[in-house]
Amino acid sequence: MSPDATATDAMKRPSPVVLLALLLIIILKVAEQPLTKIVALGALLVLLCVIIGRFLRNTRMGRLALPLPVRAVARLIAGVIAVLIPFAMLAAQPQLRATYTPDQFATAREVTSQRGFYGSESDPAGNRYVWTQGNARLVFDFLVHKPITITFDARSAAIAGGPDAPVFVQVNGKDAGEFRPDPKNNGFQSFSLTFVPYDWGGQRSEVKLAPQQSFTPSKSDPRTLGTMIQRITIDKSQAWSTVARRIWLVWALPILAILAFALAWVARRYRTALAGYGAIAACLLGLGCAAAALFLLLRVGFIEQRTYLVWSLGSAYVVGCFAVAALTLPLGQPDAASVFQRARARIAQSRLNRVIAWIKATALSLPRAAEEQIATRRLIVRDLLALFVVAFGIRCLWAVVVPPWQAPDEPDQFTYVTHLAEQHDIPHAPYPNYPAYSKENTTSWDLTLLTRLSTLGSSSAPNLPYYPIAYDYHDARTYRGADTDRRSAAAGRASSNPPLYYLYSTPAYLLFKAAPILSRLFAVRLGSAVLGALSCVFGYLLAYELRRTRRWGWSLGLCMALLPMYVFITSTVNNDVAMDFFATALIWLTARAYRQHGFSPRLAFALGITSGLTLLTKPTVFPIVVVAGIVVLIKIIPALRTSWQFARTRLSALGAYAASAIAVYGPWVFFNFHYNHVIGFGMIPMPSFARFLGGGAVAAATLQPSSTMIGSSHPAPSFAAVSLWQYLQIEQHRGWPYFNAVLIKGFWGNFGWLDAPLPDRAFPPIIIVYIVGMLGVLAQLILQPKRRVIIALMLAFIFAQAFFLFIGVDYYHGYFHTGSEFGLQGRYFFPIIAPLLFLLLSGWDHLCAEHPIALRLAPVGMAALQGVALATVLLRYYGVAVG
């Protein structure tokens, strides 16, 4: 769509006030830090006052200048609110001591969630108590930065025949202490722990009870029991004591406000300068008291929702009122100019006024983008070559910087390549009698400290913080196993994957077959870097196809080339690289087919070939192929109502599309059925999926050889299938932190075995980019009809992929098929990286009035994030602190 085609629609833009209000509302919903929520709420209230003020100025009453003193009434209301706020703060002091019985764990307002407790019971003495499981958790709605005391009324498990063992207490993942009930005392005993909760972000504190030993009472009672809890008491008096000792600061606020008003009246009535200066001094004292109260609250932390809301907003409001009064009161005599008036006059006479005027003129003008040089095939080819060099170069750097095997599933993926190259065979059942992983691979893992340096996806901390200096790496660099040591039974967890990526990587492996194993690993990594760079080229083509300008192609291509997590994945050994490459190419071809007036058999043939190749990379890309197929049908079905000659051309195109896709993907389907007795898309066998849709039961899954994890060979236990409604409840219970970890942190930057994330301060700007970009997309959908079709197509790819990953993979293949979560990761969403970044750029570009500043700054910001990512990897693995 050319810019000229939408010149009229481009003038229709949403009000900045409305966009800002929507942005603040979204921040209120997604922000984790309570201070961020309070600031957003305060800004939203200020914005509401601005809207009301504009409304009053534009009303008929305002234009007729009726005798109603609007400004005087507004000032009076603001002053009354400022006087009432201190009393509201005194009434909103927190409840400092609260006791929770087991019956209240699931119903108390302060307990946001609880897990690991059995139902309440009563002993012969009438005591109500609850048994914990192996681990029990209570999440409370507070997170203070001062000491608190938690008291547990507990009884030893030895009373019921269990072990006499201590119970460890963790708060926010950190050890807070332990207690050990007397096994000879049949009564409940009180144990108090005083500590400062670890600040892990947000506004909640998680208290975890972990008995050192658990037990099963009998065969008739198969429960896993920990310890008995009668009640839990939380005392926050010590945390609030710093505020309680200075509560006079709140009492002083209305007194100082009345004193300032009285002195200002005296100064005006009797024209005395001393009273005028006294009024300003009283305002400054009130400002200091309110600021001190706010500072004390922030030092205490989030102690209670009502307290935090009233004290923070109230204190900030009173600070603002006293500040405005001090700046606007006459400085001395009643007819003297105020501080604000004097500063305004000085600015008007200085050069700063001209600078401010220039900034306003520049910001408000926002001229439209100048016309680009007409794009020729030669210029586009030159752009593509330059973009490939940039993308490939940064990936080569990452391929060398990322330590060997320190990438998700890289050991399994490389094992697949080794199996193909050394044994000339695609892994399939029956599996040969070789180790699950070759001896050469496992030896290299030990020499490169894989298990000591990485968490391998677990929650435990690694043994080594980074590569030790006092270690001889010569053996790791030069190790080369014999040919017999390179044989494996299959490819571990990658055994069921389609073979396309591994067939592509085999020549790079064979080229260095006689070299050490790390040389072969880095050769395969460079092959991945080639595919990753080529996917950025197709991102350029997609943006150019949709907007017909080279500037758009460069912006999207460079953003893909520099996005840290995408660079990391596409510079390591992983079949995601081929999946992302073919998915991006397929999305470009689909957009090209949809925008063309006709639908040629040649383009249909290219779509079919690319669809088949995409399916041969990884089954999780299936929804991209489905959306492409739907677009093909949309192009063909309307033609069937026209003349037979025209319809025959479209039908031939449909035949070319279907035949080419089947010819490419069909052999793998027959291979998979012949050896593995599976008909489907690898991860989701079609027979069991049909039973699932029909409401049939799914048998408990058994562990296949492809599910073997490093260092583990235990079979999967039996399970109870989870319904779709239960799954949706589980996802709702996880809330924003889970989706933030998967869709934001895992998509933009969490390196290694997902144990080296970007710094926390890097993610709030990314969330803002998302929010503003989506607001711009929403504005285009509402105000620019000519762009709705393309935006809808990009959204279709995104929503189809997200729906399939959550419902088809995480729910069906995970909870329903195996009884536990699949474990989604941000990299699974990389097939839609091009349409996602395109929509974000489109939203920002629209809100910037089609000015090229958004397209120019996006790659710059991505390059800055790339630098932060490289510094993160250097610090995590080499202990090198940059900056």
Short mmCIF file of N, CA, C and O in Angstrom, two decimals, residues 261-300:
data_model
loop_
_atom_site.label_atom_id
_atom_site.label_comp_id
_atom_site.label_asym_id
_atom_site.label_seq_id
_atom_site.Cartn_x
_atom_site.Cartn_y
_atom_site.Cartn_z
N PHE A 261 -3.04 29.92 55.12
CA PHE A 261 -4.20 30.68 54.63
C PHE A 261 -4.42 31.92 55.49
O PHE A 261 -4.69 33.02 54.96
N ALA A 262 -4.28 31.75 56.80
CA ALA A 262 -4.50 32.90 57.69
C ALA A 262 -3.44 33.98 57.46
O ALA A 262 -3.76 35.18 57.40
N LEU A 263 -2.19 33.61 57.32
CA LEU A 263 -1.13 34.60 57.10
C LEU A 263 -1.30 35.29 55.75
O LEU A 263 -1.04 36.50 55.62
N ALA A 264 -1.72 34.54 54.73
CA ALA A 264 -1.96 35.18 53.44
C ALA A 264 -3.10 36.18 53.53
O ALA A 264 -3.05 37.27 52.91
N TRP A 265 -4.15 35.86 54.31
CA TRP A 265 -5.27 36.80 54.49
C TRP A 265 -4.80 38.04 55.23
O TRP A 265 -5.15 39.17 54.86
N VAL A 266 -3.98 37.84 56.28
CA VAL A 266 -3.46 38.98 57.05
C VAL A 266 -2.59 39.87 56.17
O VAL A 266 -2.67 41.11 56.21
N ALA A 267 -1.74 39.25 55.33
CA ALA A 267 -0.88 40.03 54.46
C ALA A 267 -1.68 40.87 53.48
O ALA A 267 -1.32 42.01 53.18
N ARG A 268 -2.77 40.31 52.98
CA ARG A 268 -3.59 41.06 52.02
C ARG A 268 -4.46 42.08 52.72
O ARG A 268 -4.69 43.18 52.19
N ARG A 269 -4.95 41.75 53.93
CA ARG A 269 -5.86 42.67 54.64
C ARG A 269 -5.10 43.86 55.21
O ARG A 269 -5.55 45.01 55.11
N TYR A 270 -3.93 43.62 55.80
CA TYR A 270 -3.20 44.69 56.46
C TYR A 270 -1.95 45.11 55.69
O TYR A 270 -1.17 45.92 56.19
N ARG A 271 -1.74 44.50 54.50
CA ARG A 271 -0.65 44.86 53.61
C ARG A 271 0.70 44.84 54.34
O ARG A 271 1.46 45.81 54.35
N THR A 272 0.97 43.72 54.97
CA THR A 272 2.23 43.55 55.68
C THR A 272 3.06 42.49 54.98
O THR A 272 2.58 41.38 54.67
N ALA A 273 4.31 42.80 54.73
CA ALA A 273 5.19 41.86 54.02
C ALA A 273 5.58 40.69 54.90
O ALA A 273 5.79 39.57 54.41
N LEU A 274 5.69 40.93 56.24
CA LEU A 274 6.10 39.86 57.14
C LEU A 274 5.12 38.69 57.09
O LEU A 274 5.52 37.52 57.06
N ALA A 275 3.82 39.02 57.07
CA ALA A 275 2.81 37.96 57.00
C ALA A 275 2.89 37.23 55.67
O ALA A 275 2.68 36.02 55.59
N GLY A 276 3.20 37.96 54.58
CA GLY A 276 3.34 37.30 53.27
C GLY A 276 4.48 36.31 53.26
O GLY A 276 4.35 35.17 52.76
N TYR A 277 5.63 36.74 53.84
CA TYR A 277 6.75 35.80 53.92
C TYR A 277 6.41 34.62 54.84
O TYR A 277 6.83 33.48 54.61
N GLY A 278 5.66 34.89 55.90
CA GLY A 278 5.26 33.80 56.81
C GLY A 278 4.36 32.80 56.13
O GLY A 278 4.47 31.58 56.38
N ALA A 279 3.44 33.26 55.24
CA ALA A 279 2.58 32.33 54.51
C ALA A 279 3.39 31.41 53.61
O ALA A 279 3.15 30.21 53.53
N ILE A 280 4.39 32.00 52.94
CA ILE A 280 5.23 31.18 52.08
C ILE A 280 6.03 30.18 52.92
O ILE A 280 6.19 29.01 52.54
N ALA A 281 6.54 30.64 54.08
CA ALA A 281 7.29 29.73 54.95
C ALA A 281 6.41 28.58 55.45
O ALA A 281 6.85 27.42 55.52
N ALA A 282 5.16 28.89 55.80
CA ALA A 282 4.24 27.83 56.24
C ALA A 282 3.99 26.83 55.12
O ALA A 282 3.91 25.62 55.36
N CYS A 283 3.86 27.32 53.90
CA CYS A 283 3.67 26.41 52.76
C CYS A 283 4.89 25.52 52.57
O CYS A 283 4.77 24.31 52.29
N LEU A 284 6.09 26.10 52.72
CA LEU A 284 7.30 25.29 52.56
C LEU A 284 7.42 24.25 53.67
O LEU A 284 7.85 23.11 53.42
N LEU A 285 7.02 24.62 54.90
CA LEU A 285 7.03 23.64 55.98
C LEU A 285 6.04 22.51 55.71
O LEU A 285 6.33 21.33 55.94
N GLY A 286 4.85 22.87 55.23
CA GLY A 286 3.86 21.85 54.89
C GLY A 286 4.36 20.94 53.77
O GLY A 286 4.16 19.72 53.81
N LEU A 287 5.02 21.56 52.78
CA LEU A 287 5.59 20.74 51.70
C LEU A 287 6.61 19.76 52.26
O LEU A 287 6.64 18.58 51.87
N GLY A 288 7.46 20.24 53.17
CA GLY A 288 8.47 19.35 53.74
C GLY A 288 7.85 18.22 54.55
O GLY A 288 8.32 17.07 54.48
N CYS A 289 6.80 18.51 55.33
CA CYS A 289 6.15 17.46 56.12
C CYS A 289 5.50 16.41 55.22
O CYS A 289 5.63 15.20 55.47
N ALA A 290 4.80 16.86 54.17
CA ALA A 290 4.17 15.90 53.27
C ALA A 290 5.20 15.08 52.52
O ALA A 290 5.04 13.86 52.34
N ALA A 291 6.29 15.72 52.09
CA ALA A 291 7.35 14.98 51.39
C ALA A 291 8.01 13.98 52.33
O ALA A 291 8.36 12.86 51.92
N ALA A 292 8.19 14.35 53.62
CA ALA A 292 8.78 13.42 54.58
C ALA A 292 7.88 12.22 54.81
O ALA A 292 8.35 11.08 54.91
N ALA A 293 6.56 12.45 54.89
CA ALA A 293 5.62 11.33 55.05
C ALA A 293 5.68 10.40 53.85
O ALA A 293 5.66 9.17 54.00
N LEU A 294 5.76 10.98 52.65
CA LEU A 294 5.85 10.15 51.46
C LEU A 294 7.17 9.37 51.44
O LEU A 294 7.19 8.18 51.08
N PHE A 295 8.26 9.99 51.83
CA PHE A 295 9.55 9.32 51.86
C PHE A 295 9.54 8.16 52.85
O PHE A 295 10.06 7.07 52.56
N LEU A 296 8.95 8.36 54.02
CA LEU A 296 8.88 7.29 55.01
C LEU A 296 8.05 6.12 54.50
O LEU A 296 8.39 4.95 54.72
N LEU A 297 6.95 6.42 53.80
CA LEU A 297 6.13 5.34 53.25
C LEU A 297 6.91 4.53 52.22
O LEU A 297 6.84 3.29 52.22
N LEU A 298 7.64 5.21 51.35
CA LEU A 298 8.41 4.48 50.34
C LEU A 298 9.50 3.64 50.97
O LEU A 298 9.84 2.57 50.45
N ARG A 299 10.05 4.09 52.08
CA ARG A 299 11.06 3.28 52.77
C ARG A 299 10.43 2.05 53.42
O ARG A 299 11.06 0.99 53.47
N VAL A 300 9.20 2.17 53.87
CA VAL A 300 8.51 1.01 54.46
C VAL A 300 8.16 0.00 53.38
O VAL A 300 8.31 -1.20 53.53
#
